[in-house]
């Protein structure tokens, strides 16, 4: 008789360095946007090693009149508040956020100032100002169980206004229903609605907000609806299962989502931080662990979205962040964050690096085991974990006419 399978043993805890993965809890999220296991890549996306075309930012309510950057970007995500001056309507049933965002994307790509463009959707909420959502925000679909309801059967809605560039609320009040992803028909519809929106001319991807699902940003939902903890856990799992379905459908159609590229930190995603952080600055051993993880060949088959911090004294380690990115990046990779804006564009993004001529390596593993490097067609980039110093000196900067919009 065959020997029985050995009993699973607990995995040792990872050091406190973010490696784009985490110790699984039970149940593990079914969403590749949250579980650290990697989402499918979009079909037919050509590999683009250009650093400038690998930058990513998000435009917000400051672009009330629409987004028009000063600099060129690789991936721009338009928050729902972008262009609200044009899509708002005194009658909330006539708002046109999806169409307006898609038109903004098309204009940016036609001008050649953006390589890829993403528009907004929400995984927790059905939003009246999104045309595809509004189409089913009626009594028939409420009765069919597509949305969360009060115990008396009426729909649970949290209405809100948009804001102008200064943050001042501007009407009208618009409905926000909470999607019940446990309903198979609702799941099928909302996945198809997001995919169809990304197929609009000019659109390449979607931003999938509030990935964990209820009660993200809305702790009042559970007590108001009377959901038990078990029902809430079921809803969260169903929401995240829908996200996995969405990621697969998007990839099949040659599209993706912002969080499909590298994922959010951990199973909860509550801090909205990109899953791949730069190596730790004051921990040489942790820095080495980070590189040994990302330098593995199989990581070239995973997407990467490395966080580019703009807070505090982050600029003091921007060289190290960029060097780390160039040393380990796979073919599908972006450098940026949801907090990066056009006015915080960095001159380092204009470096002309060419294409990689190989993978990460240690130039002198015997004498300097903490130094990692990679050859590119325009030079060699390296980072020394012992001193946390980066060398980008072999790369030259593109002329401004190639980096300015």
Coordinates of C-alpha atoms in Angstrom, one line a residue:
X1 CA 0.0 0.0 0.0
X2 CA 1.3 3.5 -0.7
X3 CA 2.6 5.5 2.2
X4 CA 0.2 8.0 3.6
X5 CA 0.7 11.6 2.8
X6 CA 2.6 13.4 5.6
X7 CA 0.6 15.7 7.8
X8 CA 1.0 19.3 6.8
X9 CA 3.3 21.3 9.1
X10 CA 3.0 25.0 9.8
X11 CA 5.1 27.2 7.6
X12 CA 7.7 29.4 9.4
X13 CA 6.6 33.0 9.6
X14 CA 8.2 35.2 7.0
X15 CA 10.5 38.0 8.2
X16 CA 8.9 41.5 8.4
X17 CA 9.8 42.3 4.8
X18 CA 7.1 42.5 2.3
X19 CA 7.8 39.9 -0.4
X20 CA 4.5 40.2 -2.2
X21 CA 3.1 37.3 -0.2
X22 CA 1.8 36.6 3.3
X23 CA 1.2 33.7 5.6
X24 CA -2.3 32.4 4.6
X25 CA -5.1 32.5 7.0
X26 CA -8.3 30.4 6.7
X27 CA -10.1 30.9 4.5
X28 CA -7.6 32.2 1.9
X29 CA -9.0 34.8 -0.3
X30 CA -10.1 33.4 -3.7
X31 CA -9.2 36.7 -5.3
X32 CA -5.8 36.9 -7.1
X33 CA -6.0 40.6 -6.3
X34 CA -5.7 39.8 -2.6
X35 CA -4.1 36.4 -2.1
X36 CA -0.6 37.2 -3.5
X37 CA -0.7 34.3 -6.0
X38 CA -0.8 36.4 -9.1
X39 CA -3.5 37.2 -11.6
X40 CA -3.6 36.1 -15.3
X41 CA -1.9 38.4 -17.7
X42 CA -3.9 40.3 -20.3
X43 CA -3.9 38.6 -23.7
X44 CA -1.9 40.2 -26.5
X45 CA -0.3 42.9 -24.4
X46 CA 3.1 43.4 -26.0
X47 CA 6.1 43.6 -23.6
X48 CA 7.1 47.2 -23.1
X49 CA 10.4 47.6 -21.1
X50 CA 10.5 51.4 -21.4
X51 CA 10.8 52.9 -17.9
X52 CA 8.6 55.8 -18.9
X53 CA 5.9 53.5 -20.1
X54 CA 6.2 51.5 -16.9
X55 CA 5.1 54.4 -14.6
X56 CA 1.7 54.5 -13.1
X57 CA -0.4 57.2 -11.4
X58 CA -4.0 57.9 -10.4
X59 CA -5.9 61.1 -11.2
X60 CA -8.4 62.3 -8.6
X61 CA -10.9 65.0 -7.9
X62 CA -8.4 67.7 -8.6
X63 CA -9.1 66.8 -12.2
X64 CA -12.7 67.9 -11.9
X65 CA -12.6 69.2 -15.5
X66 CA -11.0 66.1 -16.8
X67 CA -7.4 64.9 -16.7
X68 CA -4.7 66.5 -18.9
X69 CA -1.2 65.7 -17.7
X70 CA 2.0 67.8 -18.1
X71 CA 4.1 64.6 -18.2
X72 CA 3.9 61.3 -20.1
X73 CA 2.8 58.2 -18.2
X74 CA 2.7 54.5 -18.8
X75 CA -0.6 53.8 -17.0
X76 CA -3.1 56.4 -15.8
X77 CA -6.1 55.5 -13.7
X78 CA -9.0 57.9 -13.6
X79 CA -10.9 57.9 -10.3
X80 CA -14.7 58.3 -10.6
X81 CA -14.4 62.0 -9.6
X82 CA -12.3 62.8 -12.7
X83 CA -14.3 64.9 -15.2
X84 CA -17.3 65.2 -12.9
X85 CA -17.9 68.7 -14.2
X86 CA -18.9 67.0 -17.5
X87 CA -20.6 63.8 -16.4
X88 CA -22.7 65.3 -13.5
X89 CA -26.3 66.0 -14.2
X90 CA -29.1 67.5 -12.0
X91 CA -30.9 64.3 -12.8
X92 CA -28.8 61.5 -11.3
X93 CA -30.3 59.0 -13.8
X94 CA -28.6 60.9 -16.6
X95 CA -25.0 60.9 -15.2
X96 CA -22.4 59.5 -17.6
X97 CA -19.2 58.7 -15.6
X98 CA -18.2 55.6 -17.6
X99 CA -18.6 57.2 -21.0
X100 CA -16.9 60.4 -19.9
X101 CA -13.9 58.5 -18.4
X102 CA -13.6 56.4 -21.5
X103 CA -13.6 59.5 -23.7
X104 CA -10.9 61.1 -21.5
X105 CA -8.8 57.9 -21.9
X106 CA -9.2 57.9 -25.6
X107 CA -8.2 61.6 -25.8
X108 CA -5.0 60.9 -23.7
X109 CA -4.0 57.9 -25.8
X110 CA -4.8 59.7 -29.1
X111 CA -2.4 62.5 -28.0
X112 CA 0.2 59.9 -27.2
X113 CA 0.7 61.1 -23.6
X114 CA -0.5 57.9 -22.0
X115 CA 0.4 54.3 -22.9
X116 CA -2.5 52.6 -21.0
X117 CA -5.6 54.0 -19.3
X118 CA -7.9 52.6 -16.6
X119 CA -11.3 53.7 -15.4
X120 CA -13.2 53.3 -12.1
X121 CA -15.4 50.5 -10.8
X122 CA -16.3 49.3 -7.3
X123 CA -16.4 45.7 -6.0
X124 CA -18.6 46.6 -3.0
X125 CA -21.0 49.1 -4.4
X126 CA -23.3 49.6 -7.4
X127 CA -23.1 53.3 -8.2
X128 CA -25.8 55.3 -9.8
X129 CA -23.4 57.5 -11.7
X130 CA -21.9 54.5 -13.5
X131 CA -24.2 53.8 -16.4
X132 CA -23.8 50.0 -16.4
X133 CA -24.6 49.9 -12.7
X134 CA -27.5 52.2 -12.8
X135 CA -29.2 50.0 -15.5
X136 CA -30.0 47.4 -12.9
X137 CA -30.6 49.6 -9.8
X138 CA -34.4 49.2 -9.9
X139 CA -37.1 47.5 -7.9
X140 CA -37.1 44.4 -10.0
X141 CA -33.4 43.7 -9.2
X142 CA -33.8 44.7 -5.6
X143 CA -36.6 42.1 -5.3
X144 CA -34.5 39.6 -7.1
X145 CA -31.9 39.8 -4.4
X146 CA -29.1 41.6 -6.2
X147 CA -28.5 44.1 -3.5
X148 CA -28.4 44.1 0.3
X149 CA -31.6 45.0 2.1
X150 CA -32.9 46.1 5.4
X151 CA -34.8 43.4 7.4
X152 CA -38.1 45.0 6.0
X153 CA -37.0 44.2 2.5
X154 CA -36.2 47.8 1.3
X155 CA -32.9 48.4 -0.3
X156 CA -29.9 49.6 1.8
X157 CA -28.4 52.7 0.1
X158 CA -25.9 55.2 1.2
X159 CA -26.4 58.3 -1.0
X160 CA -23.6 60.8 -1.7
X161 CA -22.6 63.7 -3.8
X162 CA -19.5 64.3 -6.0
X163 CA -17.0 67.0 -5.1
X164 CA -15.3 69.7 -7.1
X165 CA -11.5 70.3 -7.2
X166 CA -11.6 72.1 -3.9
X167 CA -13.5 69.3 -2.2
X168 CA -16.8 71.2 -2.1
X169 CA -19.8 68.9 -2.5
X170 CA -21.7 69.4 -5.8
X171 CA -25.0 67.7 -6.3
X172 CA -27.1 65.8 -7.0
X173 CA -27.3 63.1 -4.4
X174 CA -26.6 59.8 -6.0
X175 CA -27.5 56.3 -4.8
X176 CA -25.0 53.6 -3.7
X177 CA -26.4 50.1 -3.4
X178 CA -24.4 47.2 -1.9
X179 CA -24.0 44.3 -4.4
X180 CA -24.9 40.9 -3.1
X181 CA -22.3 38.8 -4.8
X182 CA -23.8 35.6 -3.3
X183 CA -26.5 36.0 -6.0
X184 CA -25.2 34.3 -9.1
X185 CA -27.1 36.4 -11.5
X186 CA -25.8 39.6 -9.9
X187 CA -22.2 38.2 -10.0
X188 CA -22.5 37.4 -13.7
X189 CA -24.0 40.8 -14.6
X190 CA -21.5 42.9 -12.7
X191 CA -18.5 41.0 -14.0
X192 CA -19.8 41.4 -17.6
X193 CA -20.6 45.1 -17.0
X194 CA -17.0 45.9 -15.9
X195 CA -15.5 43.9 -18.8
X196 CA -17.7 45.6 -21.3
X197 CA -16.7 49.1 -19.9
X198 CA -13.1 48.2 -20.4
X199 CA -13.8 47.4 -24.0
X200 CA -14.8 51.0 -24.7
X201 CA -12.4 52.8 -27.1
X202 CA -9.4 54.1 -25.2
X203 CA -9.8 51.9 -22.1
X204 CA -7.3 49.2 -21.2
X205 CA -8.2 48.4 -17.6
X206 CA -10.3 49.1 -14.6
X207 CA -9.6 50.2 -11.0
X208 CA -11.5 47.8 -8.7
X209 CA -12.1 49.7 -5.5
X210 CA -13.0 48.2 -2.1
X211 CA -11.7 44.7 -2.9
X212 CA -12.4 43.1 0.5
X213 CA -16.1 43.8 0.1
X214 CA -18.6 44.7 2.8
X215 CA -18.0 46.4 5.2
X216 CA -15.1 48.2 3.5
X217 CA -15.5 51.9 4.4
X218 CA -19.1 51.2 5.6
X219 CA -19.1 49.5 9.0
X220 CA -22.8 50.5 9.3
X221 CA -23.9 47.8 6.8
X222 CA -23.9 44.8 9.0
X223 CA -26.0 46.2 11.9
X224 CA -28.4 47.9 9.5
X225 CA -29.0 44.8 7.5
X226 CA -29.0 42.4 10.4
X227 CA -26.3 40.1 8.7
X228 CA -24.8 37.5 11.0
X229 CA -21.0 37.1 11.1
X230 CA -21.3 33.9 9.0
X231 CA -23.4 35.7 6.4
X232 CA -20.9 38.5 6.2
X233 CA -18.0 36.1 5.8
X234 CA -20.0 34.4 3.0
X235 CA -20.6 37.7 1.3
X236 CA -16.9 38.7 1.5
X237 CA -15.9 35.3 0.1
X238 CA -18.4 35.6 -2.7
X239 CA -17.2 39.2 -3.5
X240 CA -13.7 38.0 -3.8
X241 CA -14.6 35.0 -5.8
X242 CA -16.3 37.4 -8.2
X243 CA -13.1 39.3 -8.4
X244 CA -11.2 36.2 -9.5
X245 CA -13.8 35.6 -12.2
X246 CA -13.5 39.2 -13.3
X247 CA -9.6 39.0 -13.4
X248 CA -9.9 36.0 -15.7
X249 CA -12.5 37.5 -18.0
X250 CA -10.5 40.7 -18.3
X251 CA -7.4 38.9 -19.2
X252 CA -9.2 36.8 -21.8
X253 CA -10.4 40.0 -23.5
X254 CA -6.9 41.6 -23.4
X255 CA -7.7 43.8 -20.4
X256 CA -6.7 43.9 -16.7
X257 CA -7.3 45.7 -13.5
X258 CA -5.0 47.9 -11.5
X259 CA -4.9 45.4 -8.6
X260 CA -4.6 42.5 -11.0
X261 CA -1.1 43.6 -11.9
X262 CA 0.5 43.1 -8.5
X263 CA -2.2 42.8 -6.0
X264 CA -2.8 44.6 -2.7
X265 CA -1.0 43.9 0.6
X266 CA -2.4 40.9 2.4
X267 CA -5.7 39.2 2.4
X268 CA -7.7 42.2 3.7
X269 CA -6.3 44.9 1.4
X270 CA -7.4 47.4 4.0
X271 CA -4.4 49.8 3.6
X272 CA -4.7 50.0 -0.2
X273 CA -1.0 49.7 -0.6
X274 CA 0.6 48.0 -3.6
X275 CA 1.8 44.5 -2.9
X276 CA 5.4 44.9 -3.9
X277 CA 7.3 47.2 -1.7
X278 CA 11.0 48.2 -2.2
X279 CA 13.5 46.3 0.0
X280 CA 13.8 47.5 3.5
X281 CA 16.3 50.4 3.9
X282 CA 17.7 49.7 7.4
X283 CA 17.9 45.9 7.3
X284 CA 20.7 44.5 5.2
X285 CA 19.6 40.9 5.8
X286 CA 16.0 41.7 5.0
X287 CA 17.1 43.4 1.8
X288 CA 19.0 40.3 0.7
X289 CA 16.0 38.1 1.5
X290 CA 13.9 40.5 -0.7
X291 CA 16.2 40.2 -3.7
X292 CA 16.6 36.4 -3.3
X293 CA 12.8 36.2 -3.5
X294 CA 12.3 38.4 -6.5
X295 CA 15.4 37.2 -8.3
X296 CA 13.9 33.7 -8.6
X297 CA 13.3 32.9 -12.3
X298 CA 9.6 32.0 -11.8
X299 CA 8.9 35.6 -10.5
X300 CA 9.4 36.7 -14.2
X301 CA 6.0 35.0 -14.8
X302 CA 4.2 37.2 -12.2
X303 CA 3.0 40.7 -12.6
X304 CA 4.6 43.5 -10.5
X305 CA 3.3 46.8 -9.3
X306 CA 6.1 48.3 -7.1
X307 CA 5.1 51.0 -4.7
X308 CA 6.6 54.5 -5.3
X309 CA 6.1 56.4 -2.1
X310 CA 5.5 60.2 -2.1
X311 CA 5.2 60.7 1.6
X312 CA 7.7 62.0 4.2
X313 CA 11.3 61.6 3.2
X314 CA 10.5 59.0 0.6
X315 CA 12.6 61.0 -2.0
X316 CA 15.7 60.0 -0.1
X317 CA 15.3 56.4 -1.2
X318 CA 13.8 56.9 -4.7
X319 CA 17.1 55.9 -6.4
X320 CA 17.0 52.6 -4.4
X321 CA 13.4 52.0 -5.2
X322 CA 14.0 52.5 -8.9
X323 CA 17.2 50.4 -8.9
X324 CA 15.3 47.6 -7.1
X325 CA 12.6 47.7 -9.7
X326 CA 14.9 47.5 -12.6
X327 CA 16.9 44.7 -11.1
X328 CA 13.9 42.4 -10.6
X329 CA 11.1 43.6 -12.8
X330 CA 9.2 41.0 -14.9
X331 CA 7.8 41.8 -18.4
X332 CA 4.5 43.0 -17.0
X333 CA 5.4 45.6 -14.4
X334 CA 4.6 49.1 -13.3
X335 CA 6.2 51.5 -10.8
X336 CA 3.9 54.0 -9.0
X337 CA 1.0 54.2 -6.6
X338 CA -2.5 55.5 -6.1
X339 CA -1.0 58.5 -4.4
X340 CA 1.4 59.4 -7.2
X341 CA 0.1 62.4 -9.2
X342 CA 1.3 64.3 -12.3
X343 CA 2.7 67.0 -10.1
X344 CA 4.8 64.5 -8.2
X345 CA 6.3 63.0 -11.4
X346 CA 10.0 62.3 -10.9
X347 CA 12.8 63.0 -13.3
X348 CA 14.1 59.5 -12.6
X349 CA 11.2 58.2 -14.7
X350 CA 12.9 59.7 -17.8
X351 CA 16.0 57.4 -17.6
X352 CA 16.6 55.6 -20.8
X353 CA 17.3 52.0 -19.7
X354 CA 16.7 50.0 -22.9
X355 CA 15.9 46.3 -22.5
X356 CA 17.2 43.8 -20.0
X357 CA 20.0 41.5 -21.3
X358 CA 19.5 38.9 -18.5
X359 CA 18.1 38.5 -15.0
X360 CA 19.3 39.6 -11.6
X361 CA 22.7 38.5 -10.5
X362 CA 25.4 39.0 -7.8
X363 CA 28.5 40.6 -9.4
X364 CA 30.7 39.3 -6.6
X365 CA 28.8 36.8 -4.5
X366 CA 32.0 35.9 -2.4
X367 CA 33.1 39.4 -1.3
X368 CA 29.8 41.3 -1.6
X369 CA 26.9 38.8 -1.2
X370 CA 24.6 41.8 -0.5
X371 CA 25.1 43.4 -3.9
X372 CA 22.6 42.7 -6.7
X373 CA 22.7 43.9 -10.3
X374 CA 21.2 43.5 -13.8
X375 CA 22.4 44.3 -17.2
X376 CA 20.3 46.4 -19.5
X377 CA 21.1 47.4 -23.1
X378 CA 21.8 51.0 -21.9
X379 CA 23.8 50.1 -18.8
X380 CA 24.1 48.1 -15.6
X381 CA 22.0 48.9 -12.5
X382 CA 22.9 47.7 -9.0
X383 CA 22.0 48.0 -5.4
X384 CA 24.2 47.2 -2.4
X385 CA 22.1 45.9 0.6
X386 CA 24.9 46.5 3.1
X387 CA 25.1 50.2 2.4
X388 CA 21.7 50.6 0.7
X389 CA 23.2 52.5 -2.1
X390 CA 22.0 52.3 -5.7
X391 CA 24.0 52.8 -8.9
X392 CA 22.1 54.2 -11.9
X393 CA 25.0 56.2 -13.3
X394 CA 25.2 54.4 -16.6
X395 CA 21.8 55.5 -17.7
X396 CA 21.1 58.8 -19.5
X397 CA 18.0 60.9 -19.4
X398 CA 15.6 61.1 -22.3
X399 CA 15.1 64.6 -23.8
X400 CA 12.2 66.6 -22.5
X401 CA 10.3 66.4 -25.7
X402 CA 9.9 62.7 -25.1
X403 CA 8.8 63.0 -21.5
X404 CA 6.5 66.1 -21.5
X405 CA 2.9 65.9 -22.7

